Each structure stands twice: as C-alpha cells, then as structure tokens.
CSV table of C-alpha atoms in Angstrom, one decimal:
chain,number,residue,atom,x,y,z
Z,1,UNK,CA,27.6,-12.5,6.5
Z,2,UNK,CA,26.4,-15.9,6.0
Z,3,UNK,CA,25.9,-17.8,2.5
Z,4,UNK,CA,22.6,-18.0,2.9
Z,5,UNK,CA,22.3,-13.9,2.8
Z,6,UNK,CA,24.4,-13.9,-0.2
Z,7,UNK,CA,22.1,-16.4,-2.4
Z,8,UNK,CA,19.4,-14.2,-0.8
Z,9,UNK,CA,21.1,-11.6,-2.0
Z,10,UNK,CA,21.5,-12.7,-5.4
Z,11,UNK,CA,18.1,-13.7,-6.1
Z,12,UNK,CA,16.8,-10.7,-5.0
Z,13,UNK,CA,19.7,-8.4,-7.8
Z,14,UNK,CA,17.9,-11.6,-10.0
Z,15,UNK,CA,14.7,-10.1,-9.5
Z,16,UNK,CA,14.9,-6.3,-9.4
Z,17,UNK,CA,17.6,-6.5,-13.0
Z,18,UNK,CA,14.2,-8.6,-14.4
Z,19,UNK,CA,12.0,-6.1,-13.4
Z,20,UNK,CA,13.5,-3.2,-14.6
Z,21,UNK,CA,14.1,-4.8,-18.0
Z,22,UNK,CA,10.4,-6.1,-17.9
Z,23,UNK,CA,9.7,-1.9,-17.1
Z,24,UNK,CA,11.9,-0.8,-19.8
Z,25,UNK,CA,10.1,-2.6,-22.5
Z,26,UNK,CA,7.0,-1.3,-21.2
Z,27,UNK,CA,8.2,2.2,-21.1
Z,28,UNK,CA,9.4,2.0,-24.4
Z,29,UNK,CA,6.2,-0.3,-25.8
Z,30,UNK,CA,4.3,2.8,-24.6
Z,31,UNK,CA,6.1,5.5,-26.2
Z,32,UNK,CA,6.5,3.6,-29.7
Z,33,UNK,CA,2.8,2.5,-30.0
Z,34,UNK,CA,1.6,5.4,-27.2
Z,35,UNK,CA,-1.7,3.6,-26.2
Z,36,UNK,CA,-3.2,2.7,-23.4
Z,37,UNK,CA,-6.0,4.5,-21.0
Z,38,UNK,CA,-4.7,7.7,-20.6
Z,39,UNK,CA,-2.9,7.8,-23.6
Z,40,UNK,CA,-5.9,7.3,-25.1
Z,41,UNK,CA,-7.8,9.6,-23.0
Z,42,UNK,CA,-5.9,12.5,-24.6
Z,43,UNK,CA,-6.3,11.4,-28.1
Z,44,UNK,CA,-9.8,11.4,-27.9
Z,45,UNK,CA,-10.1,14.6,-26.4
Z,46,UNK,CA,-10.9,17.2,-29.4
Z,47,UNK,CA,-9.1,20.2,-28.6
Z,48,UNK,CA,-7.2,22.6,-30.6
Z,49,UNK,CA,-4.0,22.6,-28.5
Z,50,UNK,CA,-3.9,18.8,-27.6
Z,51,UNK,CA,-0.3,19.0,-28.8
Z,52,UNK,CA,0.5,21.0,-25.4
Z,53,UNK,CA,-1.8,18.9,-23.2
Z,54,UNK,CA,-0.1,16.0,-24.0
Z,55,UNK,CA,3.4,17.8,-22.6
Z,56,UNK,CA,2.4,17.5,-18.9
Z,57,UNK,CA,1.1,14.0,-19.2
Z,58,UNK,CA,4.0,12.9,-20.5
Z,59,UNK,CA,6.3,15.4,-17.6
Z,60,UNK,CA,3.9,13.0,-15.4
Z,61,UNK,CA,4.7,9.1,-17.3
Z,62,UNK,CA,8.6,9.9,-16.8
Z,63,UNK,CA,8.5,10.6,-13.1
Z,64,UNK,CA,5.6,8.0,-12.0
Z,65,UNK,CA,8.1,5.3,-13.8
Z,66,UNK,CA,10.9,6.2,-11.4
Z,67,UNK,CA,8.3,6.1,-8.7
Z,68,UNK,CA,7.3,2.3,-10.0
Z,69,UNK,CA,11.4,1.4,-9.9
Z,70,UNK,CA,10.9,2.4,-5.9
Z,71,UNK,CA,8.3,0.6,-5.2
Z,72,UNK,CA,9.9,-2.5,-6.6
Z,73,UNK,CA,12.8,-1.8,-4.5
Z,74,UNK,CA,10.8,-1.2,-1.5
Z,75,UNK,CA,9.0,-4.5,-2.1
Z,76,UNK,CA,12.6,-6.3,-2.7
Z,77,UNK,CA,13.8,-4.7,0.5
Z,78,UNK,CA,10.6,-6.0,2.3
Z,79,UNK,CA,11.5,-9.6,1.2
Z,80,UNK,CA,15.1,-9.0,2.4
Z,81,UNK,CA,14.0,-7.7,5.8
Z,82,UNK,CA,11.3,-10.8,5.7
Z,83,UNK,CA,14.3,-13.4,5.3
Z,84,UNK,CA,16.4,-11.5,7.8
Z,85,UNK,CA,13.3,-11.2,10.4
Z,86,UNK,CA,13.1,-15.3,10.2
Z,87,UNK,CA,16.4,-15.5,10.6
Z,88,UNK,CA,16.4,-13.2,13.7
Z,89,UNK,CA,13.7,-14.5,15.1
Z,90,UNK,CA,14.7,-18.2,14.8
Z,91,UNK,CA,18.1,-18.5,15.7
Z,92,UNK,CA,18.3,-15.6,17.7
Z,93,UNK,CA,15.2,-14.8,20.0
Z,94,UNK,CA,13.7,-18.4,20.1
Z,95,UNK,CA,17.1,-19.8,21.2
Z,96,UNK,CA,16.2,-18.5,24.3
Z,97,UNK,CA,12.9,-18.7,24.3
Z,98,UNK,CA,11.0,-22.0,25.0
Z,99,UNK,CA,9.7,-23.4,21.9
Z,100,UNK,CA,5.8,-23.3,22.7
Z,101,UNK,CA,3.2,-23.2,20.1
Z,102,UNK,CA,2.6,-20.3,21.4
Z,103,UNK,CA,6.0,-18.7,21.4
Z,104,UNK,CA,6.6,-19.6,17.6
Z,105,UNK,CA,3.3,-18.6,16.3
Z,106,UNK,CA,4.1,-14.9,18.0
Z,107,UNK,CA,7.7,-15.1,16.6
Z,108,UNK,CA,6.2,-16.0,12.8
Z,109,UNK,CA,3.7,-13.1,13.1
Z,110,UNK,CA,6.2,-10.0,12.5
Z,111,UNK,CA,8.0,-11.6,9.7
Z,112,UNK,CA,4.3,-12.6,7.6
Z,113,UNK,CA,3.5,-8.8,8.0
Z,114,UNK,CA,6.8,-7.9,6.6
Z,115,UNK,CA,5.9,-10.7,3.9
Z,116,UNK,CA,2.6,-9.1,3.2
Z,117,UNK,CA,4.2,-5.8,3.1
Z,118,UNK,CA,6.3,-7.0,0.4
Z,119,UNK,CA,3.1,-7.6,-1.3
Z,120,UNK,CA,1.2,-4.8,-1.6
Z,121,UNK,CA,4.1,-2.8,-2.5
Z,122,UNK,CA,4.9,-4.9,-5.0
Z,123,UNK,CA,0.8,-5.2,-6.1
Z,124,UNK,CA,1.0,-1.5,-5.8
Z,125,UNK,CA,3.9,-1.2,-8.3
Z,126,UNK,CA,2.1,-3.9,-10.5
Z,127,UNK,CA,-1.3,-2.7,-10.7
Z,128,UNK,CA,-1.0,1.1,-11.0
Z,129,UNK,CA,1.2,0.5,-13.7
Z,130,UNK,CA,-1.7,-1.4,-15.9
Z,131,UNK,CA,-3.3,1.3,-14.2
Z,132,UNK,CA,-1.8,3.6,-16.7
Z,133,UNK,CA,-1.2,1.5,-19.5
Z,134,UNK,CA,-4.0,-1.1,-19.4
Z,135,UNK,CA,-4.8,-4.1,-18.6
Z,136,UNK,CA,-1.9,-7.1,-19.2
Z,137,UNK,CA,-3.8,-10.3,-20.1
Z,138,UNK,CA,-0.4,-12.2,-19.8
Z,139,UNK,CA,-0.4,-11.4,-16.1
Z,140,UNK,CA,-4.0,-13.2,-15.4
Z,141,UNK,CA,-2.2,-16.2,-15.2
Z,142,UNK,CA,-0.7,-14.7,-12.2
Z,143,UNK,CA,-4.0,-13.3,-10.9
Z,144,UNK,CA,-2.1,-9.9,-10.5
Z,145,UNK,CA,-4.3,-8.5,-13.6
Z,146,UNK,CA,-5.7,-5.4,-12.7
Z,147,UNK,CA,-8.9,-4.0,-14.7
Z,148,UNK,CA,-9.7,-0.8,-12.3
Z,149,UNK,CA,-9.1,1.5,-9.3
Z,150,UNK,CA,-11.8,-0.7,-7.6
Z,151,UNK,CA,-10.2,-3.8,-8.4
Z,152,UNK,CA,-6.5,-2.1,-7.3
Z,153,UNK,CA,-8.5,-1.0,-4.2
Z,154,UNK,CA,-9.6,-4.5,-3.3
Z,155,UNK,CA,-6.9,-6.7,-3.1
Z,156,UNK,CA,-4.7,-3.4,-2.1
Z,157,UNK,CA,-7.5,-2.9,0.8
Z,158,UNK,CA,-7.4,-7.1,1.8
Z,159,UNK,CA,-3.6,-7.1,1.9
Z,160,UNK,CA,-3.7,-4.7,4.6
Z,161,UNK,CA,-6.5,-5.7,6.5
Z,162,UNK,CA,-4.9,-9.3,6.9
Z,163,UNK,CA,-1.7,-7.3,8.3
Z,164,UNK,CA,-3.6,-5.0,10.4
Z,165,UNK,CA,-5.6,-8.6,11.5
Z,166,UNK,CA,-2.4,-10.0,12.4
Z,167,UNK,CA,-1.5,-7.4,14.7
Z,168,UNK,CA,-4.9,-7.9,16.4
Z,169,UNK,CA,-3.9,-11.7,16.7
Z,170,UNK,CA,-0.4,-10.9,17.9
Z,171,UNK,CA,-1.4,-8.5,20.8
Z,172,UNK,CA,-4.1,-10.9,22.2
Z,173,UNK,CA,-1.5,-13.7,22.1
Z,174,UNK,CA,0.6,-11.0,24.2
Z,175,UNK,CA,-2.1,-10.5,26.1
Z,176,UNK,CA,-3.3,-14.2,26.4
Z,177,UNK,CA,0.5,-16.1,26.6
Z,178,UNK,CA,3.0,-13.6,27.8
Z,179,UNK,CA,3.3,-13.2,31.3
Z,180,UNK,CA,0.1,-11.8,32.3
Z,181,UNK,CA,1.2,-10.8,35.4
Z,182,UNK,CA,3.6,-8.8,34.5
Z,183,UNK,CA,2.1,-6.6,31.4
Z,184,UNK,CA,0.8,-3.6,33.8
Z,185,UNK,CA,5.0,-3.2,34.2
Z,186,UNK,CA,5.4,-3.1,30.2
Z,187,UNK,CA,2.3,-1.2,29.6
Z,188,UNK,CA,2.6,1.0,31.9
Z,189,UNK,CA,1.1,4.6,30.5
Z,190,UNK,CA,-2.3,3.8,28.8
Z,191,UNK,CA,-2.8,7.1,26.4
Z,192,UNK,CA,-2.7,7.5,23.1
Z,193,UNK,CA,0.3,9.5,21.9
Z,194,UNK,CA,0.9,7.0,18.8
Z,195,UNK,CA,-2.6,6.1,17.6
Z,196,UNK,CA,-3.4,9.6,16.9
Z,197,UNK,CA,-7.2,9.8,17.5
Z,198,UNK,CA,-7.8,12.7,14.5
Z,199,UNK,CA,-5.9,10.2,12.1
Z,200,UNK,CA,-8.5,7.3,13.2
Z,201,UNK,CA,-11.2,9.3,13.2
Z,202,UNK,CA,-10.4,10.7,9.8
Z,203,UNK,CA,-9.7,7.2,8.3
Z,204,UNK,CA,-13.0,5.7,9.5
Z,205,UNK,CA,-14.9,8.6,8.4
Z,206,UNK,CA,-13.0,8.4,4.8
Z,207,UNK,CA,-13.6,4.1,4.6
Z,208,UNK,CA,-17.3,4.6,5.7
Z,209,UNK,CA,-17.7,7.7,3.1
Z,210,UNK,CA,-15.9,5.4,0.6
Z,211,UNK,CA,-17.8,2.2,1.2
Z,212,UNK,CA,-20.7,4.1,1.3
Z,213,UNK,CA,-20.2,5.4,-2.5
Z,214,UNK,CA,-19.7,2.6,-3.8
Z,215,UNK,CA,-23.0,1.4,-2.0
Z,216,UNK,CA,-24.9,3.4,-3.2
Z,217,UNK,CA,-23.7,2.9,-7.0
Z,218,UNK,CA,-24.8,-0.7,-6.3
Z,219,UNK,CA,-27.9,0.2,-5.1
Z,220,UNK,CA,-28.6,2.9,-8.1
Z,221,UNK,CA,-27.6,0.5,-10.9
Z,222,UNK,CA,-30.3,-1.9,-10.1
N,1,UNK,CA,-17.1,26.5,-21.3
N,2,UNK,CA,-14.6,24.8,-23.8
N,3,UNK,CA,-11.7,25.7,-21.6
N,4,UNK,CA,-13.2,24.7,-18.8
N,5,UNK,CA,-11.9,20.4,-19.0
N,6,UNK,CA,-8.5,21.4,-20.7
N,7,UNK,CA,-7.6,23.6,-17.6
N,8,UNK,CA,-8.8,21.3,-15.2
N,9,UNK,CA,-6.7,18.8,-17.0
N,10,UNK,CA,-3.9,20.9,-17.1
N,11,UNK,CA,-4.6,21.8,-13.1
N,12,UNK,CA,-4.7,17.8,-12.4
N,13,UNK,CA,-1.7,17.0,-13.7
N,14,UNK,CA,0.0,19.4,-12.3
N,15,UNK,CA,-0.8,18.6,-8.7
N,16,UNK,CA,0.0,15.1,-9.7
N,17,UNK,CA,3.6,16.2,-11.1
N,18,UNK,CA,3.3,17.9,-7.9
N,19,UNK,CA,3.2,15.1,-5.7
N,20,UNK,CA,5.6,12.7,-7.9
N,21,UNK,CA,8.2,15.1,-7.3
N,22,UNK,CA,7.0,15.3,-3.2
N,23,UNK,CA,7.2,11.3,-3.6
N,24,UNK,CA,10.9,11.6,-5.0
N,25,UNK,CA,12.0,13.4,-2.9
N,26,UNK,CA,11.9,11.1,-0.2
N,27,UNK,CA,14.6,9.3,-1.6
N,28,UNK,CA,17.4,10.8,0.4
N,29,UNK,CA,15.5,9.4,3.9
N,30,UNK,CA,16.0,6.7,2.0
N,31,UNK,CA,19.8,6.6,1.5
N,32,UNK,CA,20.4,7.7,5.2
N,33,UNK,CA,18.7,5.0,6.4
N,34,UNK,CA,20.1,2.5,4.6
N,35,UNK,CA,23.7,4.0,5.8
N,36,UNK,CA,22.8,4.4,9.1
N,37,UNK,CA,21.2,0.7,10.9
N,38,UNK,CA,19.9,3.2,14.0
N,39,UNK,CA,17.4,4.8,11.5
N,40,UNK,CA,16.3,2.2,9.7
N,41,UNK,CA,12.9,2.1,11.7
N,42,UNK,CA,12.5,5.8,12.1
N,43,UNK,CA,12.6,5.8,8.2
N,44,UNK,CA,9.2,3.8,7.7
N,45,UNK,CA,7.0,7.2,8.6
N,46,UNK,CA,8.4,8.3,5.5
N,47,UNK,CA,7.9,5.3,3.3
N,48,UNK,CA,4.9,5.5,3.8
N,49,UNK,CA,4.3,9.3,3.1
N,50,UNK,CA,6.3,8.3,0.0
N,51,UNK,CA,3.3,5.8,-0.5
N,52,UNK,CA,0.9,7.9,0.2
N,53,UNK,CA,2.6,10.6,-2.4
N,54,UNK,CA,3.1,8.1,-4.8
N,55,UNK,CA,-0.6,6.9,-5.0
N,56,UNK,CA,-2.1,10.2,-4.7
N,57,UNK,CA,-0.2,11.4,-7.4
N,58,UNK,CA,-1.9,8.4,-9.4
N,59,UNK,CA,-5.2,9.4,-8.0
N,60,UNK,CA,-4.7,12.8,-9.5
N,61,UNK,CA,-3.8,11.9,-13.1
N,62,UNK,CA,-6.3,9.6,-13.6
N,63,UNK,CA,-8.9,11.8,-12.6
N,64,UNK,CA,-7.2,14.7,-14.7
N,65,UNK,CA,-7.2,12.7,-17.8
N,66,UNK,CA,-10.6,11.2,-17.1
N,67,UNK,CA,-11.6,16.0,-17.4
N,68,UNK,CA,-11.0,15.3,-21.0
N,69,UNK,CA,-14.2,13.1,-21.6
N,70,UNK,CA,-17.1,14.6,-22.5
N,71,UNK,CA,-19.3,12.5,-19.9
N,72,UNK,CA,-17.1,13.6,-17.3
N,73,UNK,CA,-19.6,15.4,-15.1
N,74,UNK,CA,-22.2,11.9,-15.1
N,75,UNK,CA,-19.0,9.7,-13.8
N,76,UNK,CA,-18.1,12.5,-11.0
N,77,UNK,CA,-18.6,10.1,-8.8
N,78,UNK,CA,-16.5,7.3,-10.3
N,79,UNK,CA,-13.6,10.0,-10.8
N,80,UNK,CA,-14.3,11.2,-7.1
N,81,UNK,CA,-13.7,7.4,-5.9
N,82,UNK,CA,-10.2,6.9,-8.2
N,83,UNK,CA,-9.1,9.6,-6.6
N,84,UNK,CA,-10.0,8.7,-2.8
N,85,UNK,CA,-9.4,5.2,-3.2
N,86,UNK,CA,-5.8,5.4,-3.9
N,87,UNK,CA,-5.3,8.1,-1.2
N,88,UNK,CA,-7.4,6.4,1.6
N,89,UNK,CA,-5.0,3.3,0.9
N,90,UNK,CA,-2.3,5.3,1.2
N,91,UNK,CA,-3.0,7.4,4.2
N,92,UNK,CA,-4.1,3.7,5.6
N,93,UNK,CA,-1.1,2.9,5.0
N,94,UNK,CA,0.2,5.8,6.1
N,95,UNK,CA,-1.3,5.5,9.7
N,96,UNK,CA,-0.1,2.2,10.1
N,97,UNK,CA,3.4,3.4,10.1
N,98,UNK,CA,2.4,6.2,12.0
N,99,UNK,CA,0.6,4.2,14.5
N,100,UNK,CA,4.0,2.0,14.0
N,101,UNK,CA,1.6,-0.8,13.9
N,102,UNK,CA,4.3,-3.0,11.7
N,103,UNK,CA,7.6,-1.5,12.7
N,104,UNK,CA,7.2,-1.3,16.5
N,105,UNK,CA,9.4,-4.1,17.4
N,106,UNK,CA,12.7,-2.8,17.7
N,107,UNK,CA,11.9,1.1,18.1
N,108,UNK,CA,11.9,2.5,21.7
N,109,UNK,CA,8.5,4.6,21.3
N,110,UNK,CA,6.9,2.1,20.2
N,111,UNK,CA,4.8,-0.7,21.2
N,112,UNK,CA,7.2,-3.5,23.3
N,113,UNK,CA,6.4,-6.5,21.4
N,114,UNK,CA,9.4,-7.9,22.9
N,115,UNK,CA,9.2,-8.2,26.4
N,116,UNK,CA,12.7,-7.5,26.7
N,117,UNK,CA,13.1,-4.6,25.0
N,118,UNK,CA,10.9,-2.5,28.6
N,119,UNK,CA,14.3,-3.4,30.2
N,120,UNK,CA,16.6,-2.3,27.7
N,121,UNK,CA,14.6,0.9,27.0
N,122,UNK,CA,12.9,1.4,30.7
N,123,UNK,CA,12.6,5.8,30.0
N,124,UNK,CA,10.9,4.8,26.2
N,125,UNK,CA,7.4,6.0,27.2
N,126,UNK,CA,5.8,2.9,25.4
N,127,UNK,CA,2.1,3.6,24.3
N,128,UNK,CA,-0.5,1.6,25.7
N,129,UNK,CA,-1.3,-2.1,24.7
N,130,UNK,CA,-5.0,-0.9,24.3
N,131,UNK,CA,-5.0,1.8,22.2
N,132,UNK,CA,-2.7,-0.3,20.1
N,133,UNK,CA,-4.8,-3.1,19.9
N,134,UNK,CA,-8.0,-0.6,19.3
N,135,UNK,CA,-6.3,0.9,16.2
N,136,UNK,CA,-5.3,-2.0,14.6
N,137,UNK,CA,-8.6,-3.4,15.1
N,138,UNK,CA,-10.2,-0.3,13.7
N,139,UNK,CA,-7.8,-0.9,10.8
N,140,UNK,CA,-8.9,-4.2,10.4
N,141,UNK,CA,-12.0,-3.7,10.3
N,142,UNK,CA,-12.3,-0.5,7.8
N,143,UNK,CA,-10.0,-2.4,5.4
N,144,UNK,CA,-12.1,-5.6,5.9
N,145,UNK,CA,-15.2,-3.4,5.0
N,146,UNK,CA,-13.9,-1.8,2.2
N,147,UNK,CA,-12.8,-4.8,0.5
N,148,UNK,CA,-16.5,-6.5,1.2
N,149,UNK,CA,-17.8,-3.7,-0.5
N,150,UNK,CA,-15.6,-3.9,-3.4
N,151,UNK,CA,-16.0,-7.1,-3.4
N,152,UNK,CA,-19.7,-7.3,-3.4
N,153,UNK,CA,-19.8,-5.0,-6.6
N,154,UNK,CA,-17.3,-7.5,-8.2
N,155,UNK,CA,-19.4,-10.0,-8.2
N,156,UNK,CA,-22.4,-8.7,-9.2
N,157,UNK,CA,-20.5,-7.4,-12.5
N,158,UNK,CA,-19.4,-11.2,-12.9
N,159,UNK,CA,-23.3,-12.6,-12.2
N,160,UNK,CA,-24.8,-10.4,-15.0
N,161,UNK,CA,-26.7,-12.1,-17.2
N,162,UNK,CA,-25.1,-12.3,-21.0
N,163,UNK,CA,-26.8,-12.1,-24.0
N,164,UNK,CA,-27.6,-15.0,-26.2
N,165,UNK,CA,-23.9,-14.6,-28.5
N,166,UNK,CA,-21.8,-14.7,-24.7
N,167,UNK,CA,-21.4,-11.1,-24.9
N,168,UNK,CA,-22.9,-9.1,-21.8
C-alpha cells in the first residue's frame, strides 16, 4: 500500500472519530434537554398514557442513530473509493490510454459520481438528523442546514440528478469518442434486463405525483 | 375517536422500528463485502435497499409523530409528502444501483464502460447502451424536476413580503 493510502487513511479514521463524537453529544444533548421536533411533538400531545407513547419513539431514536453512524461510514467509504478510483484511473487505465481531452474527461466522470455519492450520503446522514432534532444554526455556515423534508428533498433530489446527468454525459462521450465503429460489438444485445421498465415506470409516475403535490400547494396558497 | 391518533402513532412507529431493524440488518452484506474484493460491487444493490430502509423508516416516524397534532388531518398532504419524499429518494436511489447506473464499471452484467472489459468478460450479457442511456436520462430528468419544483416553492417562501417590524 502506498503512503499516500495511509494519510488517506488517516484522515478519513480523523473524520469518522470526529463525527461520532460530534453524534454523541447530540445523542446525549437530546436525552438531557429531550427537545426537538418530535420530541416535542409527543409532549404536546395530551393523552393520558403519553408516558407509553414515548417508549416506541425513543425504541425508534436508538436504532435511527446507529443507522446515522452507517451512513457516515458509507459516505467515508465513498471518499475512500473516490481517492482510490483517481488513482486507478490515472496511473493505471490512462497509462495506456492516449491522454485526449476526451479520454481524461471520460476517466474523471466515474470518480465525480463516486464523489457526489459521498455527498448525499453524507447530506443524508446530516440532514435527517436535524430532521429529528431541529434545525442547527451553527451548520448554516456550511449551507448543510436543513429546515424541512422539502428542503432535505431538494438538494437530496439535485445531488442525484447531477450524477444521473453525468452518466448521460459519460455514455454520449462513449457514444461520440470511443470507437464508433466498434460499439455494435460491445453492445451487442439491445433489451432491457437491467433498467427494469416497472421500476422506471413506477419512479416517473411517483416524481410526477410528487411534483405534482407540491404544485398544487403552490398554486392553493396563492 | 380519542384513540384514533395515539394508535396510528403507535402503528407508525412501529413500521418505522420496522424498517430500522430491515436497514440494520444489512449490515452483514456489509462485512462480506468488505472481506471479500469480488463482491464489493454486487454489494451496492443492497446499500441502496439499506438507503432506501433507512429513509423510509424516517418517512414513517415523522409522519407518526406528526398523528399526534390535532391539525393533522388539514396537513394530510404535507404528512403524505414527508413520507413519499424520503422514499421516492430512496427507491431513486435504489434504482440507480439497480439499474447499476454508478457501479457498472467493473461488474460483468453491467454496462461495459470500459471497452476492455467486452474482452475480458465476452459471455457477460451486457445490457444495451440505449436503454442505459434512456434510464439515466429519465433519472435525470425526474430528479431535475423534482428539485425545480422544490425549488420554486423555496423561493417563493423567501420572496414573501414582511411586515413592517421584519417579521413575515
């Protein structure tokens, strides 16, 4: 292994120990004060067993932050695998490639994804946490503040639609750059056993439905 | 009709423990993969179900606590969206894997986005450069217009008029 992995490495240990200290002192600064949306949620509620309500919520808290220590790790791994993909595509693939525009831009596609990847999973670990526990104003600064599932859903729904983009941009410069002449050879069997046409289907449907919604919650509050 | 919020509360966050534990459980793919470097690409289908789990489960306790409010039945809408919203990111996310939009490089069913890799694997039984291209545009595109959407509202909560002491 190279040094270079090992400071990788290093920072990355750096990174996750940081988080999960940063998501211990949440954890614990929501059970000693126990506010934020939810939290609150159940307080306000008036019911004569709110005592007992409050055990499943809290059954819930303990196992969603576990899932939040994932997520970071699958974002850290992401960055890993982005740092590793340059390196691959760099000093292995490229060495024997001619180093075209074209060539290098194709090469630095696949590793940006991986990038952006690392991104949402890491937004997703950020912002459903102040999901739960509220808005942090110290993390404006960052722009990674997150006020609501529509905001969550935003940047959540533009970090994947510049990946998905990407692709789009990566196949035409296949199509456009790499040996034309011999794609019908590597493309051989034009179906559709991957892209699963009930899956598409459903997810259009589900984004028009969705977009639709919140159209017409625009249109009503005017 | 006074137990009627508590127990959909109570039925909320129990499908939403439900799928926490689903997500967790995920974690052994997890550990295999990262033991074994052949499976390290077959494991993404199940990241992403762990995703998909993980945000769902999300979706489901914010809509269960939001069954305690009194007003909840005039914001079935909103609640309806929290819930899709994190799901419909997730099963995009989901189908990405599936569609091994991001992970096809190195896996022999996939998409050959390195030439070679049609000569290493000739029997693979690549899918077509088409129907790879149309998905990811479709992606692209529902992503693009859900974020234009969101976005849209977003600005017009930031253009309202305030009153005359700054507040809105």
């Amino acid at each position: 292994m190279k040094w270079i992995m090992f400071v990788i490495l290093a920072l990355i240990v750096i990174l996750l120990v940081t988080a999960v200290v940063a998501l211990a002192g949440v954890v614990i600064w929501l059970v000693v004060r126990r506010e934020g949306p939810l939290v609150d949620r159940l307080r306000a509620a008036k019911f004569p067993a709110k005592r007992l309500l409050a055990l499943p919520l809290a059954a819930w808290l303990a196992l969603f932050f576990i899932i939040l220590l994932m997520l970071l790790f699958v974002s850290a791994m992401c960055l890993m695998y982005t740092f590793a993909l340059l390196h691959g595509e760099w000093l292995t693939t490229l060495q024997s490639l001619p180093k075209t525009a074209g060539n290098i831009l194709i090469h630095l596609i696949y590793p940006l994804q991986v990038f952006l990847f690392a991104l949402v999973t890491f937004f997703m670990a950020v912002g459903g946490l102040q999901l739960v526990i509220g808005p942090v104003e110290k993390l404006a600064r960052l722009r990674l503040r997150v006020v609501d599932v529509a905001d969550f859903a935003r940047r959540t729904a533009v970090l994947i639609a510049l990946a998905a983009g990407l692709e789009v941009v990566k196949i035409l410069l296949y199509g456009l750059l790499v040996a034309p002449e011999h794609l019908s050879s590597f493309f051989a069997r034009e179906t559709l056993p991957k892209a699963d046409p009930l899956g598409v289907a459903l997810l259009a449907t589900a984004i028009l439905l969705l977009s639709a919604v919140f159209w017409l919650r625009r249109k009503g509050d005017r | 009709m006074n137990t009627l919020r508590p127990t959909l509360f109570v039925l909320m966050l129990a499908l939403a423990l439900l799928a926490a534990v689903w997500a967790l459980s995920m974690i052994g793919s997890f550990f295999t993969a990262a033991a074994d470097y052949g499976n390290h690409h077959e494991v993404t289908e199940t990241l992403c179900l762990f995703l998909a789990a993980a945000l769902v489960s999300l979706g489901l306790a914010l809509s269960g606590t939001a069954m305690l409010e009194k007003s909840y039945v005039r914001t079935a809408w909103s609640e309806l969206a929290q819930l899709t919203v994190p799901a419909l990111m997730a099963f995009g996310a989901w189908l990405l894997f599936v569609n091994e939009t991001f992970y096809s490089l190195f896996d022999p069913k996939g998409f050959p986005v390195h030439p070679t890799e049609t000569f290493i694997y000739p029997d693979a039984g690549w899918h077509g450069m088409l129907s790879h291209l149309l998905a990811a545009m479709l992606v692209f595109l529902g992503f693009g217009a859900l974020w234009l959407a969101l976005r849209k509202e977003k600005e017009k909560v930031e253009n309202q008029p305030t009153g005359g002491d700054g507040t809105n």
